[in-house]
Amino acid sequence: VSMSFTLPELPYDKAALEPYISANTLNFHYDKHHKGYLNKLNELVENTDYQHMEIEELVTKVHGNNNTVPIFNNVAQVWNHTFYWNSMKKNGGGKPKDDGLLAKKIQDDIGGFDKFCEEFSNYGVSQFGSGWVWL
């Protein structure tokens, strides 16, 4: 199988997110899940016009087409995992600055940061599968 799509490098060391995500857990999801979706995607698009597209273009091209469901499922997971890795960083997260635009939007739309955390957590635990929710 020719490799049209490649596994992106992680933006940090595999132990960087401990104690929240262990190096073992990160390694499993990166080297097994993410890489597995990528390998399957490459098999599915080999010798097609899809193999030369960018990930984002491929997602939109195959979305909603009953003939490309397996391609969509795999490319969507590749995109999702890449987004996931790039959404985190060592010492990241936390409450936004009180005087910032994000804090104001959270206050105005949701009723404050504590309420946001509660609702966001509820969405996460009610998700089928991994429970990962992104805004």
mmCIF file with all atom_site columns, C-alpha atoms in Angstrom:
data_model
loop_
_atom_site.group_PDB
_atom_site.id
_atom_site.type_symbol
_atom_site.label_atom_id
_atom_site.label_alt_id
_atom_site.label_comp_id
_atom_site.label_asym_id
_atom_site.label_entity_id
_atom_site.label_seq_id
_atom_site.pdbx_PDB_ins_code
_atom_site.Cartn_x
_atom_site.Cartn_y
_atom_site.Cartn_z
_atom_site.occupancy
_atom_site.B_iso_or_equiv
_atom_site.pdbx_formal_charge
_atom_site.auth_seq_id
_atom_site.auth_comp_id
_atom_site.auth_asym_id
_atom_site.auth_atom_id
_atom_site.pdbx_PDB_model_num
ATOM 1   C CA . VAL A 1 1   ? 0.000   0.000  0.000  1.00 0.00 ? 1   VAL A CA 1
ATOM 2   C CA . SER A 1 2   ? 1.398   3.373  -0.953 1.00 0.00 ? 2   SER A CA 1
ATOM 3   C CA . MET A 1 3   ? 1.128   5.886  1.855  1.00 0.00 ? 3   MET A CA 1
ATOM 4   C CA . SER A 1 4   ? -0.930  8.828  0.641  1.00 0.00 ? 4   SER A CA 1
ATOM 5   C CA . PHE A 1 5   ? -1.591  10.072 4.149  1.00 0.00 ? 5   PHE A CA 1
ATOM 6   C CA . THR A 1 6   ? 0.976   9.982  6.935  1.00 0.00 ? 6   THR A CA 1
ATOM 7   C CA . LEU A 1 7   ? 0.706   10.000 10.700 1.00 0.00 ? 7   LEU A CA 1
ATOM 8   C CA . PRO A 1 8   ? 1.411   13.529 11.918 1.00 0.00 ? 8   PRO A CA 1
ATOM 9   C CA . GLU A 1 9   ? 4.016   14.032 14.608 1.00 0.00 ? 9   GLU A CA 1
ATOM 10  C CA . LEU A 1 10  ? 2.667   14.674 18.083 1.00 0.00 ? 10  LEU A CA 1
ATOM 11  C CA . PRO A 1 11  ? 3.200   18.289 19.190 1.00 0.00 ? 11  PRO A CA 1
ATOM 12  C CA . TYR A 1 12  ? 4.666   17.072 22.502 1.00 0.00 ? 12  TYR A CA 1
ATOM 13  C CA . ASP A 1 13  ? 6.374   14.109 24.137 1.00 0.00 ? 13  ASP A CA 1
ATOM 14  C CA . LYS A 1 14  ? 4.098   11.138 24.881 1.00 0.00 ? 14  LYS A CA 1
ATOM 15  C CA . ALA A 1 15  ? 4.566   11.681 28.626 1.00 0.00 ? 15  ALA A CA 1
ATOM 16  C CA . ALA A 1 16  ? 3.821   15.426 28.486 1.00 0.00 ? 16  ALA A CA 1
ATOM 17  C CA . LEU A 1 17  ? 0.153   15.135 29.440 1.00 0.00 ? 17  LEU A CA 1
ATOM 18  C CA . GLU A 1 18  ? 0.672   13.067 32.579 1.00 0.00 ? 18  GLU A CA 1
ATOM 19  C CA . PRO A 1 19  ? -0.969  12.719 35.055 1.00 0.00 ? 19  PRO A CA 1
ATOM 20  C CA . TYR A 1 20  ? -4.126  13.426 33.029 1.00 0.00 ? 20  TYR A CA 1
ATOM 21  C CA . ILE A 1 21  ? -3.293  11.126 30.120 1.00 0.00 ? 21  ILE A CA 1
ATOM 22  C CA . SER A 1 22  ? -0.576  8.564  30.728 1.00 0.00 ? 22  SER A CA 1
ATOM 23  C CA . ALA A 1 23  ? 2.167   7.949  28.197 1.00 0.00 ? 23  ALA A CA 1
ATOM 24  C CA . ASN A 1 24  ? 0.844   4.390  27.873 1.00 0.00 ? 24  ASN A CA 1
ATOM 25  C CA . THR A 1 25  ? -2.696  5.580  27.085 1.00 0.00 ? 25  THR A CA 1
ATOM 26  C CA . LEU A 1 26  ? -1.452  8.216  24.670 1.00 0.00 ? 26  LEU A CA 1
ATOM 27  C CA . ASN A 1 27  ? 0.804   5.709  22.949 1.00 0.00 ? 27  ASN A CA 1
ATOM 28  C CA . PHE A 1 28  ? -2.080  3.251  22.582 1.00 0.00 ? 28  PHE A CA 1
ATOM 29  C CA . HIS A 1 29  ? -4.403  5.833  21.045 1.00 0.00 ? 29  HIS A CA 1
ATOM 30  C CA . TYR A 1 30  ? -1.749  7.362  18.807 1.00 0.00 ? 30  TYR A CA 1
ATOM 31  C CA . ASP A 1 31  ? 0.067   4.229  17.622 1.00 0.00 ? 31  ASP A CA 1
ATOM 32  C CA . LYS A 1 32  ? -2.942  1.900  17.513 1.00 0.00 ? 32  LYS A CA 1
ATOM 33  C CA . HIS A 1 33  ? -6.139  3.871  16.925 1.00 0.00 ? 33  HIS A CA 1
ATOM 34  C CA . HIS A 1 34  ? -4.908  6.903  14.989 1.00 0.00 ? 34  HIS A CA 1
ATOM 35  C CA . LYS A 1 35  ? -2.394  4.888  12.980 1.00 0.00 ? 35  LYS A CA 1
ATOM 36  C CA . GLY A 1 36  ? -4.977  2.150  12.371 1.00 0.00 ? 36  GLY A CA 1
ATOM 37  C CA . TYR A 1 37  ? -7.504  4.601  10.938 1.00 0.00 ? 37  TYR A CA 1
ATOM 38  C CA . LEU A 1 38  ? -4.762  6.114  8.805  1.00 0.00 ? 38  LEU A CA 1
ATOM 39  C CA . ASN A 1 39  ? -3.624  2.754  7.437  1.00 0.00 ? 39  ASN A CA 1
ATOM 40  C CA . LYS A 1 40  ? -7.200  1.734  6.632  1.00 0.00 ? 40  LYS A CA 1
ATOM 41  C CA . LEU A 1 41  ? -7.808  5.093  4.937  1.00 0.00 ? 41  LEU A CA 1
ATOM 42  C CA . ASN A 1 42  ? -4.725  4.620  2.778  1.00 0.00 ? 42  ASN A CA 1
ATOM 43  C CA . GLU A 1 43  ? -5.962  1.168  1.738  1.00 0.00 ? 43  GLU A CA 1
ATOM 44  C CA . LEU A 1 44  ? -9.395  2.551  0.848  1.00 0.00 ? 44  LEU A CA 1
ATOM 45  C CA . VAL A 1 45  ? -8.141  5.461  -1.267 1.00 0.00 ? 45  VAL A CA 1
ATOM 46  C CA . GLU A 1 46  ? -5.259  3.701  -3.012 1.00 0.00 ? 46  GLU A CA 1
ATOM 47  C CA . ASN A 1 47  ? -5.419  4.196  -6.795 1.00 0.00 ? 47  ASN A CA 1
ATOM 48  C CA . THR A 1 48  ? -8.296  6.686  -6.541 1.00 0.00 ? 48  THR A CA 1
ATOM 49  C CA . ASP A 1 49  ? -8.506  10.444 -6.994 1.00 0.00 ? 49  ASP A CA 1
ATOM 50  C CA . TYR A 1 50  ? -9.016  10.670 -3.233 1.00 0.00 ? 50  TYR A CA 1
ATOM 51  C CA . GLN A 1 51  ? -5.416  9.707  -2.444 1.00 0.00 ? 51  GLN A CA 1
ATOM 52  C CA . HIS A 1 52  ? -4.129  13.105 -3.587 1.00 0.00 ? 52  HIS A CA 1
ATOM 53  C CA . MET A 1 53  ? -6.542  15.239 -1.566 1.00 0.00 ? 53  MET A CA 1
ATOM 54  C CA . GLU A 1 54  ? -5.846  17.040 1.680  1.00 0.00 ? 54  GLU A CA 1
ATOM 55  C CA . ILE A 1 55  ? -7.561  15.516 4.727  1.00 0.00 ? 55  ILE A CA 1
ATOM 56  C CA . GLU A 1 56  ? -10.056 18.385 5.109  1.00 0.00 ? 56  GLU A CA 1
ATOM 57  C CA . GLU A 1 57  ? -10.967 18.257 1.418  1.00 0.00 ? 57  GLU A CA 1
ATOM 58  C CA . LEU A 1 58  ? -11.476 14.505 1.567  1.00 0.00 ? 58  LEU A CA 1
ATOM 59  C CA . VAL A 1 59  ? -13.746 14.767 4.627  1.00 0.00 ? 59  VAL A CA 1
ATOM 60  C CA . THR A 1 60  ? -16.062 17.202 2.852  1.00 0.00 ? 60  THR A CA 1
ATOM 61  C CA . LYS A 1 61  ? -15.894 15.360 -0.481 1.00 0.00 ? 61  LYS A CA 1
ATOM 62  C CA . VAL A 1 62  ? -17.012 11.970 0.886  1.00 0.00 ? 62  VAL A CA 1
ATOM 63  C CA . HIS A 1 63  ? -19.400 13.156 3.615  1.00 0.00 ? 63  HIS A CA 1
ATOM 64  C CA . GLY A 1 64  ? -22.995 12.120 2.979  1.00 0.00 ? 64  GLY A CA 1
ATOM 65  C CA . ASN A 1 65  ? -22.181 9.786  0.087  1.00 0.00 ? 65  ASN A CA 1
ATOM 66  C CA . ASN A 1 66  ? -23.471 6.249  0.710  1.00 0.00 ? 66  ASN A CA 1
ATOM 67  C CA . ASN A 1 67  ? -20.761 4.870  -1.590 1.00 0.00 ? 67  ASN A CA 1
ATOM 68  C CA . THR A 1 68  ? -17.933 6.333  0.489  1.00 0.00 ? 68  THR A CA 1
ATOM 69  C CA . VAL A 1 69  ? -19.055 5.632  4.069  1.00 0.00 ? 69  VAL A CA 1
ATOM 70  C CA . PRO A 1 70  ? -15.952 3.544  4.933  1.00 0.00 ? 70  PRO A CA 1
ATOM 71  C CA . ILE A 1 71  ? -13.677 6.281  3.572  1.00 0.00 ? 71  ILE A CA 1
ATOM 72  C CA . PHE A 1 72  ? -15.588 8.954  5.487  1.00 0.00 ? 72  PHE A CA 1
ATOM 73  C CA . ASN A 1 73  ? -15.519 6.982  8.736  1.00 0.00 ? 73  ASN A CA 1
ATOM 74  C CA . ASN A 1 74  ? -11.761 6.546  8.559  1.00 0.00 ? 74  ASN A CA 1
ATOM 75  C CA . VAL A 1 75  ? -10.820 10.012 7.291  1.00 0.00 ? 75  VAL A CA 1
ATOM 76  C CA . ALA A 1 76  ? -13.084 11.595 9.911  1.00 0.00 ? 76  ALA A CA 1
ATOM 77  C CA . GLN A 1 77  ? -11.299 9.642  12.642 1.00 0.00 ? 77  GLN A CA 1
ATOM 78  C CA . VAL A 1 78  ? -7.897  10.624 11.262 1.00 0.00 ? 78  VAL A CA 1
ATOM 79  C CA . TRP A 1 79  ? -8.938  14.289 11.286 1.00 0.00 ? 79  TRP A CA 1
ATOM 80  C CA . ASN A 1 80  ? -10.550 13.961 14.716 1.00 0.00 ? 80  ASN A CA 1
ATOM 81  C CA . HIS A 1 81  ? -7.475  12.378 16.293 1.00 0.00 ? 81  HIS A CA 1
ATOM 82  C CA . THR A 1 82  ? -5.158  14.983 14.774 1.00 0.00 ? 82  THR A CA 1
ATOM 83  C CA . PHE A 1 83  ? -7.412  17.738 16.112 1.00 0.00 ? 83  PHE A CA 1
ATOM 84  C CA . TYR A 1 84  ? -7.469  16.004 19.512 1.00 0.00 ? 84  TYR A CA 1
ATOM 85  C CA . TRP A 1 85  ? -3.668  15.859 19.793 1.00 0.00 ? 85  TRP A CA 1
ATOM 86  C CA . ASN A 1 86  ? -3.334  19.489 18.753 1.00 0.00 ? 86  ASN A CA 1
ATOM 87  C CA . SER A 1 87  ? -5.994  20.623 21.232 1.00 0.00 ? 87  SER A CA 1
ATOM 88  C CA . MET A 1 88  ? -3.866  19.738 24.241 1.00 0.00 ? 88  MET A CA 1
ATOM 89  C CA . LYS A 1 89  ? -0.552  20.836 25.616 1.00 0.00 ? 89  LYS A CA 1
ATOM 90  C CA . LYS A 1 90  ? 1.512   20.413 28.750 1.00 0.00 ? 90  LYS A CA 1
ATOM 91  C CA . ASN A 1 91  ? 0.092   22.655 31.481 1.00 0.00 ? 91  ASN A CA 1
ATOM 92  C CA . GLY A 1 92  ? -2.784  23.620 29.185 1.00 0.00 ? 92  GLY A CA 1
ATOM 93  C CA . GLY A 1 93  ? -6.397  24.220 30.055 1.00 0.00 ? 93  GLY A CA 1
ATOM 94  C CA . GLY A 1 94  ? -7.796  26.005 33.039 1.00 0.00 ? 94  GLY A CA 1
ATOM 95  C CA . LYS A 1 95  ? -10.116 28.902 33.537 1.00 0.00 ? 95  LYS A CA 1
ATOM 96  C CA . PRO A 1 96  ? -9.953  31.688 30.945 1.00 0.00 ? 96  PRO A CA 1
ATOM 97  C CA . LYS A 1 97  ? -8.891  35.156 32.077 1.00 0.00 ? 97  LYS A CA 1
ATOM 98  C CA . ASP A 1 98  ? -11.836 36.976 33.665 1.00 0.00 ? 98  ASP A CA 1
ATOM 99  C CA . ASP A 1 99  ? -11.462 39.999 31.391 1.00 0.00 ? 99  ASP A CA 1
ATOM 100 C CA . GLY A 1 100 ? -11.139 37.992 28.173 1.00 0.00 ? 100 GLY A CA 1
ATOM 101 C CA . LEU A 1 101 ? -13.602 37.481 25.345 1.00 0.00 ? 101 LEU A CA 1
ATOM 102 C CA . LEU A 1 102 ? -13.957 33.740 26.036 1.00 0.00 ? 102 LEU A CA 1
ATOM 103 C CA . ALA A 1 103 ? -14.837 34.341 29.700 1.00 0.00 ? 103 ALA A CA 1
ATOM 104 C CA . LYS A 1 104 ? -17.415 36.942 28.659 1.00 0.00 ? 104 LYS A CA 1
ATOM 105 C CA . LYS A 1 105 ? -19.018 34.567 26.117 1.00 0.00 ? 105 LYS A CA 1
ATOM 106 C CA . ILE A 1 106 ? -19.129 31.756 28.670 1.00 0.00 ? 106 ILE A CA 1
ATOM 107 C CA . GLN A 1 107 ? -20.720 34.086 31.224 1.00 0.00 ? 107 GLN A CA 1
ATOM 108 C CA . ASP A 1 108 ? -23.252 35.529 28.766 1.00 0.00 ? 108 ASP A CA 1
ATOM 109 C CA . ASP A 1 109 ? -24.216 32.281 27.027 1.00 0.00 ? 109 ASP A CA 1
ATOM 110 C CA . ILE A 1 110 ? -23.913 29.668 29.763 1.00 0.00 ? 110 ILE A CA 1
ATOM 111 C CA . GLY A 1 111 ? -23.943 31.495 33.095 1.00 0.00 ? 111 GLY A CA 1
ATOM 112 C CA . GLY A 1 112 ? -20.334 31.224 34.182 1.00 0.00 ? 112 GLY A CA 1
ATOM 113 C CA . PHE A 1 113 ? -17.312 28.967 34.098 1.00 0.00 ? 113 PHE A CA 1
ATOM 114 C CA . ASP A 1 114 ? -18.575 26.528 36.753 1.00 0.00 ? 114 ASP A CA 1
ATOM 115 C CA . LYS A 1 115 ? -21.810 26.024 34.821 1.00 0.00 ? 115 LYS A CA 1
ATOM 116 C CA . PHE A 1 116 ? -19.786 25.577 31.618 1.00 0.00 ? 116 PHE A CA 1
ATOM 117 C CA . CYS A 1 117 ? -17.635 22.873 33.268 1.00 0.00 ? 117 CYS A CA 1
ATOM 118 C CA . GLU A 1 118 ? -20.729 21.073 34.533 1.00 0.00 ? 118 GLU A CA 1
ATOM 119 C CA . GLU A 1 119 ? -22.491 21.133 31.146 1.00 0.00 ? 119 GLU A CA 1
ATOM 120 C CA . PHE A 1 120 ? -19.356 20.244 29.221 1.00 0.00 ? 120 PHE A CA 1
ATOM 121 C CA . SER A 1 121 ? -18.689 17.273 31.515 1.00 0.00 ? 121 SER A CA 1
ATOM 122 C CA . ASN A 1 122 ? -22.293 16.112 31.136 1.00 0.00 ? 122 ASN A CA 1
ATOM 123 C CA . TYR A 1 123 ? -21.937 16.174 27.353 1.00 0.00 ? 123 TYR A CA 1
ATOM 124 C CA . GLY A 1 124 ? -18.729 14.164 27.634 1.00 0.00 ? 124 GLY A CA 1
ATOM 125 C CA . VAL A 1 125 ? -20.133 11.381 29.769 1.00 0.00 ? 125 VAL A CA 1
ATOM 126 C CA . SER A 1 126 ? -23.248 11.116 27.593 1.00 0.00 ? 126 SER A CA 1
ATOM 127 C CA . GLN A 1 127 ? -21.241 10.682 24.356 1.00 0.00 ? 127 GLN A CA 1
ATOM 128 C CA . PHE A 1 128 ? -21.153 7.216  22.873 1.00 0.00 ? 128 PHE A CA 1
ATOM 129 C CA . GLY A 1 129 ? -17.626 5.855  22.645 1.00 0.00 ? 129 GLY A CA 1
ATOM 130 C CA . SER A 1 130 ? -14.694 7.832  23.913 1.00 0.00 ? 130 SER A CA 1
ATOM 131 C CA . GLY A 1 131 ? -16.660 10.600 25.583 1.00 0.00 ? 131 GLY A CA 1
ATOM 132 C CA . TRP A 1 132 ? -14.432 13.248 24.064 1.00 0.00 ? 132 TRP A CA 1
ATOM 133 C CA . VAL A 1 133 ? -16.254 16.508 23.476 1.00 0.00 ? 133 VAL A CA 1
ATOM 134 C CA . TRP A 1 134 ? -14.843 19.557 21.759 1.00 0.00 ? 134 TRP A CA 1
ATOM 135 C CA . LEU A 1 135 ? -16.159 23.062 21.501 1.00 0.00 ? 135 LEU A CA 1
#
